[in-house]
Coordinates of C-alpha atoms and ligand atoms in Angstrom, one line a residue:
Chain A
X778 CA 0.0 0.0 0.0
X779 CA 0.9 3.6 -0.1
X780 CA 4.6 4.0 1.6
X781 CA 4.1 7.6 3.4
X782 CA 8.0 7.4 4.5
X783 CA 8.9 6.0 0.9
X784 CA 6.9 9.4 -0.2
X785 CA 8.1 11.7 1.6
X786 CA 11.8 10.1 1.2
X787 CA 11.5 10.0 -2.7
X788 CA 9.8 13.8 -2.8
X789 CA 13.1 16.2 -2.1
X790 CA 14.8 13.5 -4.6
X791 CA 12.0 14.7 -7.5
X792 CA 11.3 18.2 -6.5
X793 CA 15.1 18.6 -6.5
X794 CA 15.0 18.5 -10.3
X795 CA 12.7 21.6 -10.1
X796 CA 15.3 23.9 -11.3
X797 CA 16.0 21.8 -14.6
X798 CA 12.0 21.5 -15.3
X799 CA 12.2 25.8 -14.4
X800 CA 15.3 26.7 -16.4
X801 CA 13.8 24.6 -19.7
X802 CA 10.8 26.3 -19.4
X803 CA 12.0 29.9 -18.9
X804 CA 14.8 29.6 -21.5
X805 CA 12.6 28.3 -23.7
X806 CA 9.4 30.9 -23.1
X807 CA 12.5 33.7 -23.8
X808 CA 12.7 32.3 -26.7
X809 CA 9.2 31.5 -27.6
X810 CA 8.4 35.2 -27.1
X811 CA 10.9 36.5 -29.5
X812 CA 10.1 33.5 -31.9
X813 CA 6.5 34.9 -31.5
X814 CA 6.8 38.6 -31.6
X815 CA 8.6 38.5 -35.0
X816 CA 6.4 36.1 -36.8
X817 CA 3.2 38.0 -35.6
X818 CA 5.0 41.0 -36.9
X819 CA 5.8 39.6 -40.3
X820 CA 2.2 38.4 -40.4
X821 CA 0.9 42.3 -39.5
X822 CA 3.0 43.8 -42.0
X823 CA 2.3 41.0 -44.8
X824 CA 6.2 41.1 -45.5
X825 CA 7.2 39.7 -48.6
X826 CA 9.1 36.6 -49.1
X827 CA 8.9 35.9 -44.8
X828 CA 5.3 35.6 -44.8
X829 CA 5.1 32.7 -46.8
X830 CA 8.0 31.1 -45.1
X831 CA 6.4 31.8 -41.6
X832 CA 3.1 30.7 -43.0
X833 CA 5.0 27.4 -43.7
X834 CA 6.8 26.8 -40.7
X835 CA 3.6 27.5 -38.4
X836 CA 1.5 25.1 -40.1
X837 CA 4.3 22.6 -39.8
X838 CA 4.8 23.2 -36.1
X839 CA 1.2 23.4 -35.1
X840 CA 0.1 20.2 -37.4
X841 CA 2.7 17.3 -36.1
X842 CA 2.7 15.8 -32.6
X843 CA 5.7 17.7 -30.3
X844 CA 7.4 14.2 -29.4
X845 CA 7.7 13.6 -33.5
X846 CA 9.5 17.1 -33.7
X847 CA 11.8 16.3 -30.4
X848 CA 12.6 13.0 -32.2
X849 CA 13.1 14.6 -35.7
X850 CA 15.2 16.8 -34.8
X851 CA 17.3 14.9 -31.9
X852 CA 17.9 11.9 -33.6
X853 CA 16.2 12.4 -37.7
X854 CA 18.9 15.3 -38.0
X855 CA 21.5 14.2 -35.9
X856 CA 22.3 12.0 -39.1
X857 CA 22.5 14.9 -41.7
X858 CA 24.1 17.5 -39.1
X859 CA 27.1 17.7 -36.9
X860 CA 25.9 20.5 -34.8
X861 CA 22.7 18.5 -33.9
X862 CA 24.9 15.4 -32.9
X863 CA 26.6 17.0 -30.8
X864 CA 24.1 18.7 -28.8
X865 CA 23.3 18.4 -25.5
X866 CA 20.1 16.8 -25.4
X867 CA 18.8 19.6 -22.9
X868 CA 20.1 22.2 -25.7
X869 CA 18.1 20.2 -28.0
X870 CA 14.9 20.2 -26.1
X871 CA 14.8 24.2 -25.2
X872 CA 15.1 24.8 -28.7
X873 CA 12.4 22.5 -29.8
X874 CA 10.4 23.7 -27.2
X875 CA 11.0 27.3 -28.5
X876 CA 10.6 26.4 -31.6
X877 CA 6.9 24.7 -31.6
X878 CA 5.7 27.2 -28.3
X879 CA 7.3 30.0 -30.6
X880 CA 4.2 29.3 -33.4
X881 CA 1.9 29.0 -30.7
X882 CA 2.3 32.3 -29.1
X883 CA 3.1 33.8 -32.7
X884 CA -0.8 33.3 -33.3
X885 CA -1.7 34.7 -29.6
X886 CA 0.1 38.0 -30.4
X887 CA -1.2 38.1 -34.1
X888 CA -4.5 38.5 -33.1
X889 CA -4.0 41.1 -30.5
X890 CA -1.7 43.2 -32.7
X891 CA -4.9 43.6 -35.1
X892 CA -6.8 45.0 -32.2
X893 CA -5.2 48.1 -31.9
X894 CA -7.3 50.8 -33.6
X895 CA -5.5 52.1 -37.1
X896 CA -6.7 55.6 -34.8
X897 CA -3.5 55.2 -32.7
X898 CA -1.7 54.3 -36.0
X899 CA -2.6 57.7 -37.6
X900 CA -1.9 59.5 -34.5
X901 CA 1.9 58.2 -34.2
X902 CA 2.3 58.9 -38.1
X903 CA 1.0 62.1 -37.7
X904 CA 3.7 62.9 -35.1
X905 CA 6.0 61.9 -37.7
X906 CA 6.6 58.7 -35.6
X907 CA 8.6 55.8 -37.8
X908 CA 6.7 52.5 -38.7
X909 CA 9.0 50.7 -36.1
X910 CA 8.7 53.4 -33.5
X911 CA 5.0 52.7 -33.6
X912 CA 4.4 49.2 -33.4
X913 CA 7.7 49.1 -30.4
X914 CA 6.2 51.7 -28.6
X915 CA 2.6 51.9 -29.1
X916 CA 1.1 48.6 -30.9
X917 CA 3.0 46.0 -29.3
X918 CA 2.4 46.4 -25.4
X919 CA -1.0 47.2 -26.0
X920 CA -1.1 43.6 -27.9
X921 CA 1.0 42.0 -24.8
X922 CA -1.9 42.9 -22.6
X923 CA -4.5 41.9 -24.7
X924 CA -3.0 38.6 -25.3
X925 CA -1.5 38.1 -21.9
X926 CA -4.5 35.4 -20.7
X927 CA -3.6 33.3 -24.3
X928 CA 0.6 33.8 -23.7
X929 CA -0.3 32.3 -19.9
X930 CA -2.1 29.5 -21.7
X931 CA 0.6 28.9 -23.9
X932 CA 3.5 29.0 -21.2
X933 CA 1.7 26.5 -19.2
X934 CA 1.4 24.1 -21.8
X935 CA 5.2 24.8 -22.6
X936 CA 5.7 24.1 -18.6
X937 CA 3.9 20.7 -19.3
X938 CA 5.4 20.2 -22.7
X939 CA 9.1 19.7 -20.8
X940 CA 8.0 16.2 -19.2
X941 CA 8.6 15.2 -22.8
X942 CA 12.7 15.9 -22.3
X943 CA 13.1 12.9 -20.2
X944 CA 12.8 11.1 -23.7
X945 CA 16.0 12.3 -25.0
X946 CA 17.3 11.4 -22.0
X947 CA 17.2 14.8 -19.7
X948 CA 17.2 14.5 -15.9
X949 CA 14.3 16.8 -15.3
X950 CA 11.3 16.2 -12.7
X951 CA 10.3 13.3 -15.2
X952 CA 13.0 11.8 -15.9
X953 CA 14.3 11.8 -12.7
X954 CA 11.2 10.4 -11.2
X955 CA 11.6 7.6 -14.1
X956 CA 14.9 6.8 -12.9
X957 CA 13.8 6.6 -9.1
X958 CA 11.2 3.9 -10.7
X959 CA 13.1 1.9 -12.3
X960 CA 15.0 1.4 -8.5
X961 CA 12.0 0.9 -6.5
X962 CA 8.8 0.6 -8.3
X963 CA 6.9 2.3 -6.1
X964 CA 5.4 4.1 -9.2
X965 CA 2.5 5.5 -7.3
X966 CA 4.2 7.6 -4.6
X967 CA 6.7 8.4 -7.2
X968 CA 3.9 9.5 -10.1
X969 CA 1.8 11.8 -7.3
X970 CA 5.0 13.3 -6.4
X971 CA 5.7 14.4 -9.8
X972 CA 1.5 15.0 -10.3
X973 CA 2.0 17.5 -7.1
X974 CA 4.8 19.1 -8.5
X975 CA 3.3 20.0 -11.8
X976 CA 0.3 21.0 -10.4
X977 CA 2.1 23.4 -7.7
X978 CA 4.0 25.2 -10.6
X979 CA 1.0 25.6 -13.0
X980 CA -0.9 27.6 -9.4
X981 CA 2.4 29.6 -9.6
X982 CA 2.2 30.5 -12.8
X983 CA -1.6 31.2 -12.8
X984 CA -1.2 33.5 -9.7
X985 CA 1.5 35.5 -11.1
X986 CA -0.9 35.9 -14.3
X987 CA -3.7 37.4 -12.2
X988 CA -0.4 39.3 -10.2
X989 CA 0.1 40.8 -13.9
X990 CA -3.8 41.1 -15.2
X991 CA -3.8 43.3 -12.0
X992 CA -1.3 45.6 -12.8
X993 CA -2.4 45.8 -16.4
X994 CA -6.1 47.0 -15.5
X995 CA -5.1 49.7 -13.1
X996 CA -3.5 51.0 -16.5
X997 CA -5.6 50.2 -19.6
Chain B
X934 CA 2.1 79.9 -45.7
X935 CA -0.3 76.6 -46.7
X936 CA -0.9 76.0 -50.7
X937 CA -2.9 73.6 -52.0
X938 CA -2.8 73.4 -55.8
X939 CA -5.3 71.2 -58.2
X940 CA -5.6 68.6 -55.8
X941 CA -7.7 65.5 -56.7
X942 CA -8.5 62.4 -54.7
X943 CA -9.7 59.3 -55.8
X944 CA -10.4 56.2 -53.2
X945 CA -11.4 53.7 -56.1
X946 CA -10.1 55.1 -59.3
X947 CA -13.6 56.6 -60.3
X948 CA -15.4 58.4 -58.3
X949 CA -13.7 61.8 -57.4
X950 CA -13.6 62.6 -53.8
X951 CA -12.2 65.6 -54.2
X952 CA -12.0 67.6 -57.6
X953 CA -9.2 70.3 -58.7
X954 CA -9.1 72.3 -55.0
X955 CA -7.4 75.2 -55.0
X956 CA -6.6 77.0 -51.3
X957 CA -3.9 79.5 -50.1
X958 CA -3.9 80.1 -46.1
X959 CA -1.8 82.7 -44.8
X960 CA 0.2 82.6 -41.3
X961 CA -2.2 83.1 -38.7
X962 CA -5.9 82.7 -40.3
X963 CA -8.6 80.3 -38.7
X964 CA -10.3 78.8 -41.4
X965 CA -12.9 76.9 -40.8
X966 CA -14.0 74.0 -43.6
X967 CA -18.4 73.6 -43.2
X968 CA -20.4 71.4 -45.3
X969 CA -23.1 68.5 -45.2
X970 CA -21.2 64.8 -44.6
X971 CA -19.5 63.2 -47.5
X972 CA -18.8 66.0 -49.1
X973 CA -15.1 65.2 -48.6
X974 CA -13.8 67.9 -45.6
X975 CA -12.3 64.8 -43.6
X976 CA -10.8 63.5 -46.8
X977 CA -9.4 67.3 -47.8
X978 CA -7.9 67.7 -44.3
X979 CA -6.1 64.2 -44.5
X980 CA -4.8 65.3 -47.5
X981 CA -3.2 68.0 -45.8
X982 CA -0.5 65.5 -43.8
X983 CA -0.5 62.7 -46.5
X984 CA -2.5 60.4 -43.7
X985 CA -4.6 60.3 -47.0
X986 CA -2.4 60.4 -49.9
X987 CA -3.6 62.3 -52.8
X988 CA -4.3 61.5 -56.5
X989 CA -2.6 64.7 -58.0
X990 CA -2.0 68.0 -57.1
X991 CA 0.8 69.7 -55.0
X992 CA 0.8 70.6 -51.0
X993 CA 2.8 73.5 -49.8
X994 CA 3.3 74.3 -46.1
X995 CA 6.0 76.2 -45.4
X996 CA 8.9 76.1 -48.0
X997 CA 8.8 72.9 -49.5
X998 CA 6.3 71.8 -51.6
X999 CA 5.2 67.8 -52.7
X1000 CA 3.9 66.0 -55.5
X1001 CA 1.4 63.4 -55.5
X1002 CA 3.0 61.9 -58.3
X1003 CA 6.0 61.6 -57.3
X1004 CA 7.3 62.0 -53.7
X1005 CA 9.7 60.0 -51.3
X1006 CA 8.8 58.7 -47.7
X1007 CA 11.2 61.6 -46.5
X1008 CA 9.2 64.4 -48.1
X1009 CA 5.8 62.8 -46.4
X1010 CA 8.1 63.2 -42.8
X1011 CA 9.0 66.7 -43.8
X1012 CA 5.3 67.4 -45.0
X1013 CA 4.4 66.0 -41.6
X1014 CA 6.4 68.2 -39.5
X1015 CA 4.9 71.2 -40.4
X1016 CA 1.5 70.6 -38.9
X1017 CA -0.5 68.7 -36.1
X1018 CA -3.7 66.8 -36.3
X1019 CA -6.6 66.8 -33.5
X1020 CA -8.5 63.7 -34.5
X1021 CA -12.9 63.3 -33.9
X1022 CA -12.6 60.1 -31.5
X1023 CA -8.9 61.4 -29.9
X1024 CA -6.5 58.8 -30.9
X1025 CA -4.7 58.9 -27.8
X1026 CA -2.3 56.3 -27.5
X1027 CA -4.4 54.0 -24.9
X1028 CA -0.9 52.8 -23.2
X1029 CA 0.5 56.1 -22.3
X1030 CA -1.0 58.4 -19.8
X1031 CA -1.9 62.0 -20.6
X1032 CA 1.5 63.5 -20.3
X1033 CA 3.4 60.6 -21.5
X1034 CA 1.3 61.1 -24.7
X1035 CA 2.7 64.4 -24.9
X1036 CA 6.4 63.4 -24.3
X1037 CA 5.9 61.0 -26.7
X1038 CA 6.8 61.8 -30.4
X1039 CA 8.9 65.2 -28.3
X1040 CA 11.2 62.2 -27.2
X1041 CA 11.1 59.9 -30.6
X1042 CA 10.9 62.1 -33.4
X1043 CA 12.2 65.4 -31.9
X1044 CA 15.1 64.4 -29.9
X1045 CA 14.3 66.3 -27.1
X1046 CA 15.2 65.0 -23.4
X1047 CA 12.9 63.6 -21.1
X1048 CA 13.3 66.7 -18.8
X1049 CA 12.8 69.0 -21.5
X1050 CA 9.7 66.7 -23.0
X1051 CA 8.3 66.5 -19.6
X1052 CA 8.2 70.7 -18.6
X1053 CA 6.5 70.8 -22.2
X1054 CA 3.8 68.3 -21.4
X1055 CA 3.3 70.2 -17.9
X1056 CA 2.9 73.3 -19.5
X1057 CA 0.5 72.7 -21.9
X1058 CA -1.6 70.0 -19.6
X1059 CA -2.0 73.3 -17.7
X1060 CA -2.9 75.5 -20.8
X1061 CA -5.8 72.8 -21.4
X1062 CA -6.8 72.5 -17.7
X1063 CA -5.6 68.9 -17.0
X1064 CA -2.4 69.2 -15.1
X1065 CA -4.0 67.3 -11.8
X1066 CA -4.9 64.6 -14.5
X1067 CA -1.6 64.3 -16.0
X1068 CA -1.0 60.7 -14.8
X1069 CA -4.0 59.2 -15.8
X1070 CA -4.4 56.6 -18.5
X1071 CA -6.9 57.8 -21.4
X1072 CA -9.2 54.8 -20.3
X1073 CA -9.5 56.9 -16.4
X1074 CA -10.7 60.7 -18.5
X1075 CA -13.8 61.5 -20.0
X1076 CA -14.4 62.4 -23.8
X1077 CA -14.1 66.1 -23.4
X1078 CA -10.6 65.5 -21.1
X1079 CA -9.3 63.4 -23.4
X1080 CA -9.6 65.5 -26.4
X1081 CA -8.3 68.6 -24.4
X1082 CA -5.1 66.1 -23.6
X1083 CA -5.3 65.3 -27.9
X1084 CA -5.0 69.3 -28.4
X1085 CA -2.2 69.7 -25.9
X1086 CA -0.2 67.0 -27.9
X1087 CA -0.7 68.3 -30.8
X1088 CA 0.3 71.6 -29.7
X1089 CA 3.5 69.9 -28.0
X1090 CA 4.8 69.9 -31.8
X1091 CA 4.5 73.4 -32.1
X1092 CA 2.8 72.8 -35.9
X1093 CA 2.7 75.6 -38.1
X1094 CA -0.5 75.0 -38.6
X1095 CA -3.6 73.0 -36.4
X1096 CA -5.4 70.2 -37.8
X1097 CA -9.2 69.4 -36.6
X1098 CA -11.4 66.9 -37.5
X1099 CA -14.4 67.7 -36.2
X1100 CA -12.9 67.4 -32.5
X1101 CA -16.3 68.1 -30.5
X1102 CA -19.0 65.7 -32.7
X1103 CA -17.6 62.3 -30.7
X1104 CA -18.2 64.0 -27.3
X1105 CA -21.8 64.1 -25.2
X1106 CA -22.9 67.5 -25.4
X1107 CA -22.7 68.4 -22.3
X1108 CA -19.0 68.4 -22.7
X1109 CA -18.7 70.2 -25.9
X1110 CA -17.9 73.8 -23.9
X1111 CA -14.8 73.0 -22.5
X1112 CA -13.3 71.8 -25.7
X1113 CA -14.8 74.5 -27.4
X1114 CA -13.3 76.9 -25.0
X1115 CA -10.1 75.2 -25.1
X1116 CA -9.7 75.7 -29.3
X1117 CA -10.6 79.4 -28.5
X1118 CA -8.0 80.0 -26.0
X1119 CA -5.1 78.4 -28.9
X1120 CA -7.1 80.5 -31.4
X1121 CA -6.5 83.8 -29.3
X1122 CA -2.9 82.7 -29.2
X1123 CA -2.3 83.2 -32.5
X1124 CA -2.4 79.9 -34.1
X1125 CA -3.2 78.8 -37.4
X1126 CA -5.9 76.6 -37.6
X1127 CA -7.7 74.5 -40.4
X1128 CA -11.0 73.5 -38.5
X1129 CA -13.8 71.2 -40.1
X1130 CA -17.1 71.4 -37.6
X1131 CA -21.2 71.0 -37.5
X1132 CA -20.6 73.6 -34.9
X1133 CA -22.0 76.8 -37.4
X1134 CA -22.1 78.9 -33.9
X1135 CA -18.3 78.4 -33.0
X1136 CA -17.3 79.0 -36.7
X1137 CA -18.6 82.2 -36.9
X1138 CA -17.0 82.8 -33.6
X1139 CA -13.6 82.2 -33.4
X1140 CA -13.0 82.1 -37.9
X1141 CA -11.3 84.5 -39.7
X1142 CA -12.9 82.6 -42.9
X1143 CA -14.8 79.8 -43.9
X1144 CA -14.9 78.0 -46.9
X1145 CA -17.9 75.6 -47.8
X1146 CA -17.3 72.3 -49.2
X1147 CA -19.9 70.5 -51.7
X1148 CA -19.5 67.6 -53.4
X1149 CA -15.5 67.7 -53.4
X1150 CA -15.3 70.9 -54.3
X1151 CA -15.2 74.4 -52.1
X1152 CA -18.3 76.3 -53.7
X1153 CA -17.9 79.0 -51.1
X1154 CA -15.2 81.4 -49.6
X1155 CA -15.5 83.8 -47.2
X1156 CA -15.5 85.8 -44.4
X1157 CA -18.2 84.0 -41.6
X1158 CA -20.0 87.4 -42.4
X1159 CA -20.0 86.6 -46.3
X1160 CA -21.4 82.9 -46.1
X1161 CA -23.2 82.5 -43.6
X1162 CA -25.0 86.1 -42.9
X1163 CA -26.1 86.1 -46.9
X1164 CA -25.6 83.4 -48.2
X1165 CA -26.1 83.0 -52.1
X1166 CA -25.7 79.6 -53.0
X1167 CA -29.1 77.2 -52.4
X1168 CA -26.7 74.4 -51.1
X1169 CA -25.4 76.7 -48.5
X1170 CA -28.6 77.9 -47.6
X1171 CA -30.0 74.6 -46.8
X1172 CA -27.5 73.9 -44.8
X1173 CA -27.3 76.9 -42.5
X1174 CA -31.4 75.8 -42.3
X1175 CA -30.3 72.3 -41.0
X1176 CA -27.3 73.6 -38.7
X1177 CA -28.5 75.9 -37.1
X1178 CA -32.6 75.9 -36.3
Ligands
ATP365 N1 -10.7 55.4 -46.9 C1 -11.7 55.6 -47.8 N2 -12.0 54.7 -48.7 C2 -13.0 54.8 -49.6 N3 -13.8 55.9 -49.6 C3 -13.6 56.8 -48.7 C4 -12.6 56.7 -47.7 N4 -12.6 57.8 -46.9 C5 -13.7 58.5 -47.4 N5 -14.3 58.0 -48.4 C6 -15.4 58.5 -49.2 O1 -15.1 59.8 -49.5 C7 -16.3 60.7 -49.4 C8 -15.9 61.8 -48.5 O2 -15.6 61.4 -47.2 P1 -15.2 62.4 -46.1 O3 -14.9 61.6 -44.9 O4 -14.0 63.2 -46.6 O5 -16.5 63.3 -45.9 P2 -16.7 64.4 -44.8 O6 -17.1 65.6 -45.5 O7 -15.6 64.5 -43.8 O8 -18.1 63.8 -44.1 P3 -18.5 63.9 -42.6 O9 -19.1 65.2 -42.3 O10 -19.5 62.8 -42.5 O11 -17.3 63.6 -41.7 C9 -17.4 59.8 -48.8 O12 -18.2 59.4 -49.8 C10 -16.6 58.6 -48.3 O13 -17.4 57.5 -48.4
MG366 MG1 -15.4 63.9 -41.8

């Protein structure tokens, strides 16, 4: 039956993996935002010869399975391309993972860059202010706040996406509680650790949504 | 100081908007543009700083004069510089509180420094009665505070010449005085002003000279005295009728 000892014992062990499940997802939501950004900027302006492309590599990203991306690109590429064989798998992982949240948020931040009113637009060219002046200063953080609730959505799936690293062999939360496993099966005290875990850092990330959704009404 | 030779404006390639208008403004005058809607006064205005770009014709204010047929992005800047808009629903910038959108373009397209950008924004907050408001978002002000914070920014360029779109028709009536007043008060200053209004009354008030716009093109201009005391023309008539009763 359930080992409370064995539960607490085996806890610390998995929770002390935290910072590898952390650092993947923040690296990776850095990048994912600047993957994002640009793409939904390319889409705004229509610009030539990227659209296309970005048109492309979203519908690639958003229409196969994340673990068949990981897999392509860890081990499908590893036979065409040095750099990829030689990778760290945790390298490999944060850029996947930046790659495929990347499209997701790209779409999140398209939408809300439309909702700016073309008023604002006219204003800032009629102060003489440059295209890219505009959409820095004036389009884009209006858009952050209006998308904020979708890029929460999206990080949290990213935060969930990085149990997938333990397949190419990462010690994060998962793999690490995989490993413990494999040494005692005592799956279930193991698996409700890591359940706990999760759940504890999507409430993290959910409060410090409605920290920010606070902070963003007093303004506008 | 403003010319506007044979300008034409097309949307779709058929219909003329606005057919062979022909204006000079000197340094100074309020002119005030009146006619029924659709006659093209917001479209003529636009014109003005290439937020609408022209089908033909040449724009002159101040020295340098451009082409609708041929012009670079750095002649539309130039263009630009010369004069400031006051847009019918505001336009401020909904992330930037009232004196930030002030600073603004003082701090990104004038080069001036923050300190500099700032005692500008108080001042003119001040001239427009909002200086206790001046940290508030655009979503915290009313119509009528929000368009007095619009004026003040586009005063904060110190234009040549003032822009407005029919700034009073967005807001509830009750809060058409004090932007009223507040257009009076830049008028007295001295400005020059190219005002398009409903507002017959304030016209005749604060303009030096109206001109009245049918069917793209200016069928009258005139002293307020001229057009609207005897009128001549039946279009103008009927809508002094409407306006004003
Ligand atoms: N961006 C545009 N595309 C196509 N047609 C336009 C555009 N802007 C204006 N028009 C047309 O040009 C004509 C003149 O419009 P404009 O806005 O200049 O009129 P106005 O005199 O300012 O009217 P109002 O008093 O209602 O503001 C209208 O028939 C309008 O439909
Ligand atoms: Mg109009």
């Amino acid at each position: 039956m359930f080992d409370l000892s064995y539960f607490f014992g085996v806890f610390p062990v998995i929770a002390s993996k935290l910072q590898v499940t952390l650092l993947l997802t923040l690296t990776a939501a850095v990048f994912s935002i600047i993957i994002g950004v640009t793409i939904a900027v390319i889409a705004y302006y229509k610009i030539r010869i990227l659209y296309p492309i970005t048109r492309f590599y979203l519908s690639i990203l958003r229409g196969t399975p994340l673990v068949a991306q990981l897999y392509f690109f860890y081990y499908g590429l590893a036979r065409v391309s040095e750099i990829v064989l030689n990778m760290k798998p945790l390298t490999a992982v944060a850029l996947v993972l930046s790659l495929n949240t990347g499209a997701f948020m790209s779409e999140s931040i398209r939408g809300a860059l439309l909702s700016v009113d073309s008023g604002q637009k006219e204003a800032a060219a009629m102060m003489g202010m440059s295209e890219l002046q505009t959409i820095r200063r004036i389009v884009l953080p209006q858009a952050f706040r209006v998308s904020l609730p979708a890029l929460f959505n999206d990080l949290i799936n990213l935060l969930k996406a990085t149990s997938l690293a333990f397949m190419l062999g990462v010690r994060d939360i998962m793999g690490q509680a995989k490993s413990e496993g494999a040494q005692s099966f005592r799956y279930f005290e193991i698996y409700l650790a890591v359940m706990i875990i999760y759940w504890l850092l999507v409430l993290g990330f959910s409060h410090l949504h409605k920290i920010m959704d606070r902070k963003c009404m007093e303004m506008y | 100081m403003i010319e506007i030779s044979h300008l034409w404006k097309s949307f779709d390639g058929e219909t003329d908007i606005l057919k062979d208008i022909n204006i000079s403004i000197q340094k100074g005058e309020i002119v005030a543009i009146l006619g029924s809607s659709g006659t093209g006064k917001s479209t003529l205005l636009r014109c003005l700083n290439y937020l609408t770009k022209p089908t033909d014709g040449i724009i002159r204010i101040g020295s340098h004069g451009i082409d609708a047929k041929k012009h670079s992005k750095k002649e539309i800047m130039e263009l630009r510089s010369h004069s400031a808009m006051v847009f019918q629903n505001y336009n401020l910038f909904k992330n930037k509180t009232a004196i930030e959108n002030i600073m603004e373009a003082l701090i990104t397209v004038k080069g001036k420094s923050k300190r500099e950008a700032q005692e500008i924004g108080l001042r003119l907050l001040d001239k427009v009665g909002m200086l206790e408001r001046k940290d508030f978002f655009p979503s915290k002000l009313s119509g009528g505070q929000q368009q007095r914070v619009g004026i003040a920014r586009a005063l904060a360029l110190n234009p040549e010449v003032l822009l407005l779109d029919e700034p009073t028709s967005a807001l509830d009536p009750e809060l058409v005085g004090e932007v009223l007043n507040t257009i009076q008060k830049v008028a007295e200053d001295g400005a020059t002003m190219i005002l398009v209004t409903h507002e017959v009354m304030f016209a005749r008030r604060i303009a030096t000279r109206i001109l009245f716009m049918a069917e793209g093109t200016i069928i009258a201009d005139g002293t307020p005295k001229e057009i609207l005391d005897n009128p001549e023309d039946e279009r103008v008539k009927r809508f002094l009728d409407y306006n004003l009763k």
